[in-house]
Amino acid sequence: MKRKAIWLLAYGMLVVVLPSHSHGDSPGSYEIEVDDLADWERTYGHSDTLALRTVAAGGQDATRVAPSGEAGEALVYKTKGGLRSFAVQTYGGKPGAGDGGDLQFLISADGKSYRSVTPDVHEEPGKPPTVTYASRGFPVGTQFLKIVFEGGGAGVSPEIGEVVLNDDADAGAGASKPSGAVLYGSMVLLSPKEEGEAVYYTTDGSDPRTSKTRLQYGAPIAIADETVLKATSADPASGPAKETSGVSTYAYTPYPLAAPPKGIEDKLDDFGLTAVRANVYTATDNPAYYGGDGRRAVRSTTGAGVLLYKTEYDMTSFSVSSYYFAGLPLSKLKFYASSDDVTYSEVPALGYPSGNPVKNWQPYAYENMALPEGTRFLKIEMTGKSKAWTPQVSSVAINLNTASASLATTKTKGGILAALATETDGARLYYRLNDGKDFLPYTAPIALHGYVRLEAYAVKEGLLPSPVRSYAINASDEVQLDRFGQMEDASFAGKVTSESQLAADAKADKAYYESLQPPAGRDDYGGLAGSKDKYGFKATGYFAIQRLNGRPVMTTPTGNLYFSLAVNGVTANETYSLVKGRETLYESVPPYAGEYKPAWLGTDSFSYYVANKYRKTGVFPTEHDIYMEAIGRLEKWGFNGIGGFSPEKYGEEGLFPYMRMLPLDSMSWAKINGLKFFDIYAPGAETKLDQAFAQAVAPYKDDPMLVGYFIGNEYDFHKFYQVVPGLKASKAAIKGRLVQRLASKYGTIALFNKAWGTNFASFDSLKEAKLPVDTKTAWSDMNGLFAEYLDRFYGTVAKLYRKYDSHHLLLGDRWTVTAFRDSKLRGMLAAAEGKYVDVISLNYYSHKVETELLADLYAKAGKPIMMSEFGYGTAEQGLAPLIQNAAANQAQRGIRYRNYVEGVATLPYVVGANVFNYVDQAGLGRHWQGQWGEHYNSGLVNVADRPYKDYLTAAKATNDDIYRIMLGQRPKYYYDFNKK
C-alpha cells in the first residue's frame, strides 16, 4: 500500500506521520512506527543476549536481530501515541512447528501486565522464507509490545528483520478478523493481497497453494469451532502457484461455547443419521462447486428422492443447505412432518439464496422454526423433472439452527430505516453494507441512503449460525417503480400496497370470471352461428373472404360470418423491464438466484407481472399458462381470436383462432441499417425466401384455426424517399438497383447530372454516394423505383407464400398511420399490395375513424381492410396513454373502444379490429428497448393482473353484439367527446 508520508526520528523510534490515515472504528490517532533494526535506538528494551547482525540478504532485509537460542529472550517496544497493530518480519525458524522455533507476542498498557495475542502468520517464499507475524485491533490504551523468542537452540529460532507498529496493511491474503479469540459464530471475510486476485483457502491445515481440499473464497466463513484458516491469493487465471504465492495463517478460538440442545447435524457424508432414504445416493464430484462439500445427497432418477429423519424427542425446527443448477428451473425441496410415521402433513419452509453461485451452482437454504407440536419424523423430498442431479442436499440440521435474519423497511424522509430480526430468542444479529470489510453487530434500525446491498445473519451460542442473507435496498430518491411494478408517484383506485391484497385477488378473480358468460350464438371459431345457411356462404375448411350483398366479409372454416375481434400480444413478453444498470429506479427487485428467478428474463430483465401472478397463486405461470388462461378470459369478454405478437406455437393446439407472422423480420441478410424495410433486391432473396417459407409456412397449411399470415409489421415506407438515395450499394442492394435504373434510363452521366442537378463523374460513383432528390425528375425516378419495389416485394412474397399454403389468408403488412394518412403513399401501397394480398392490414391508432381515408384505401386496393392494431389508454396509473388526451379514465377508455369498433364494423369493407394488447407494458419500458422502451397503458389487465373492469364492461357490450352491429340490426354506438 503506497502512502505519502513524512519520516522523522523521535523518541528513539523512526516515526512515519501520515497526513490522513483512517483506522476504522478505532478512536484516537495512531502514528505508523518502523524499526529496521539497524541498531537498538528504536527499541524500548531488549535482552542482552540478543545480537544485531548484517547479512548478505539477496533482496531480503540485511540488518537483523539474531537470538542466542535461549528461551525467553525478548524485544520490547513502547509507542508514543498508542498501539493499534504490529507486523514483525522474520527469517528462518519453523512457525507453528512446536519445537521452539517460534515467537510469542504480548501487549500491555503499562509495561507491567502483559497478555498474549495470537498473531496472523504470513509466509512468503524465499531462502529462507519471509514470515511476517501480525495482529491488530488492540484495546484503547495499549502501548507496549513484547516479542519473546521461544528458544530451542542456536539456528532454530527466527531472526527479526523489521518491526512495524500501527500499519494495518495486510502482508498477504487478508482476513477481516485477527487471529485469536472471536465471538462464537463470527464470520470471517477474506481479501486478496492485490486487487483482482482470487483467494484460495483451507481449514484442514493443508497448504492452499497445492491442497486438493482448497476452496476458492466466495462467501464468509463462520467460526463455530477451533479453526485454523490458511489462505493465499493469486491470479484466478493461473490459480495459486506454489513457487510464487505466499500463505497467510489465521487461528481462531470461538467464545463463549455452550452445549447444543438435542438435535441432529447431518453433513451427509453418509446416510448414517437418516432413518430411511429412497432414490438417493452420495455424490462426490466437484466439491469446489458446492462450498467444498465433497459428499452430498443426490437423486438417482428424476423421480422423487426422500430423506427421512427420526428422533426420540420433539423436533422444533430444521434448516437444510442445498444447491441447485441455476441453468435450470428451481425445483424447491418439500418437507413433511409426522408424529407417528403414518400421517404426514406438508410444512412450509422459508427458502432463500445463501451465497454466490459457483459454476452455475447456486447455494440455497431452507428453514422452519415452528414444526408442529409432537413432530418426531421429518421427511425431505427432492423433486425436479429436468435433471436428476439438481437439486442436491448438502446438510441437514434439526433443532440446532439459528433462524436467519429477516428484514423490514420503513420509508423515511430521504431514505429508509432497515430493521433486522430473527425468530431465535437471544440470538445476536450482524450485518454489513455494500461489501464492507467486516460484519457489524446489529443494535438498532439502520438508516440507509442510496442503493444499498445489505447482508445479515444471526447466531446463538450452541446453535449453528444462520446462512448469510443478502438484500438489495433502494433507499435513494430516484425510485420510480414500486415493489409491485406500479409507478411510485401514481395514486389510483386499486393500487396494490401489500402482498396480502394480491393473495386475496385469487378468490375475487375467480368470482369475477365465473360471473361472465361468453356471447351467445357463436360457432366454434367465434363466428355467427347459423349464418352460413342464412346468407349462402361456403364452408371452405379455412378462414376465407366471401361476399355478403356485395360486401367483402370474413368467414370461419365452417362458413359462418366472422368479424375478427382479436387481441394482440397475448404474452408477458412486454412486461419485462431492463433492471441492470438502473437499479436505483426500482424500489425492490427480488434477487435472480432466489425463488423469483422464473420472473427474470436472463439476468438483466424482470417481470413484475409474472412475479405478481406468483404472489397471487403461489405458482409461477409459464408462457403457455398465460396464453391458455387468456383464451378463457378473452372468450368471456367477447373477443374471438389471438392477434399478432403472441406465441404462435400455442395456436396450434386448436383452441382459439390465431394469426402468424411470415419470417421476413428475422432475415438479417435483407435488412437495411436505419430503415425498417425488406430489401427484396438482396442477392438470392427469392431463393432464401423460398427455403424459409418451406420451413415456416408449409407445416401449418392444414390448420383450420389459423386465420392467416401477416407479411411484416410497420415498415418504414414513409422514409423510402429520404433514406434509400443515401444508402451505399455495397451494403444495400436496393441502392444498387436504383443506380442500375438510372444508368439504363439516362445512358450518360451528363444527362443524369442535368436531370438530377448533380455533378457526378460516373454512374459507378453514385453507388456509394448520397444522392439529392431535389428536382421533379429525381422525384419521378424515385417514384418509379418505389412502384417497382412494391410490386416485386409483394409479388414475390405472395407467389412463394401460396406455393406452400393455398388455404390461409395473406393479411398484409400492418401499415403505420403515417403511411396511411399520406395520400401518395396510401395510393401507391394500395395499388401494389391490393394485387397480391387477401386483406390490407392497418395499425390504425386514431381519436376518430377517418372514413374518407379508409374508403379511398379500399377503392384503390380493392381488398377488405383489417385494423390489425388499435387501442386507447389513460395516464391514471402513471403509464403513457396510447393516444394523448383520448381518455381520462377506464370508463372513457371503454367508450373509445365502442366508438372505434362499432364505427369500423359498420363500414362495408372492414373485416376486423384487433386491439393492442393483453397486459400493460412494463412501467419503465419493455426490456428490448432499454431505458426508453414503450410503457403504455395498453392492456386489458394491469401489472397486478387486475382486469380493467370499466373498460372491459364497455368492450364486452360491443363484442357481444358485433354481428348485429355489422349487419345493421342495431345502430352503432357513438359518444361525441367534443360535446361540452
Tab-separated table of N, CA and C in Angstrom, residues 210 365 381 515 662 667 848:
chain	number	residue	atom	x	y	z
A	210	THR	N	-1.516	-25.905	-2.894
A	210	THR	CA	-1.395	-27.221	-3.538
A	210	THR	C	-2.437	-28.227	-3.098
A	365	ALA	N	-30.879	-22.135	0.837
A	365	ALA	CA	-31.159	-22.614	2.190
A	365	ALA	C	-32.664	-22.644	2.450
A	381	GLU	N	-38.217	-34.189	0.700
A	381	GLU	CA	-38.467	-34.738	-0.631
A	381	GLU	C	-37.787	-33.873	-1.681
A	515	SER	N	-68.572	-14.970	-13.157
A	515	SER	CA	-69.789	-14.178	-13.373
A	515	SER	C	-69.997	-13.813	-14.835
A	662	LEU	N	-45.126	-14.040	-41.147
A	662	LEU	CA	-44.111	-14.618	-42.015
A	662	LEU	C	-42.726	-14.264	-41.467
A	667	MET	N	-34.817	-12.116	-41.061
A	667	MET	CA	-33.817	-12.343	-42.108
A	667	MET	C	-32.846	-11.172	-42.169
A	848	LYS	N	-60.525	9.334	-33.943
A	848	LYS	CA	-61.785	9.058	-34.618
A	848	LYS	C	-61.516	8.224	-35.866
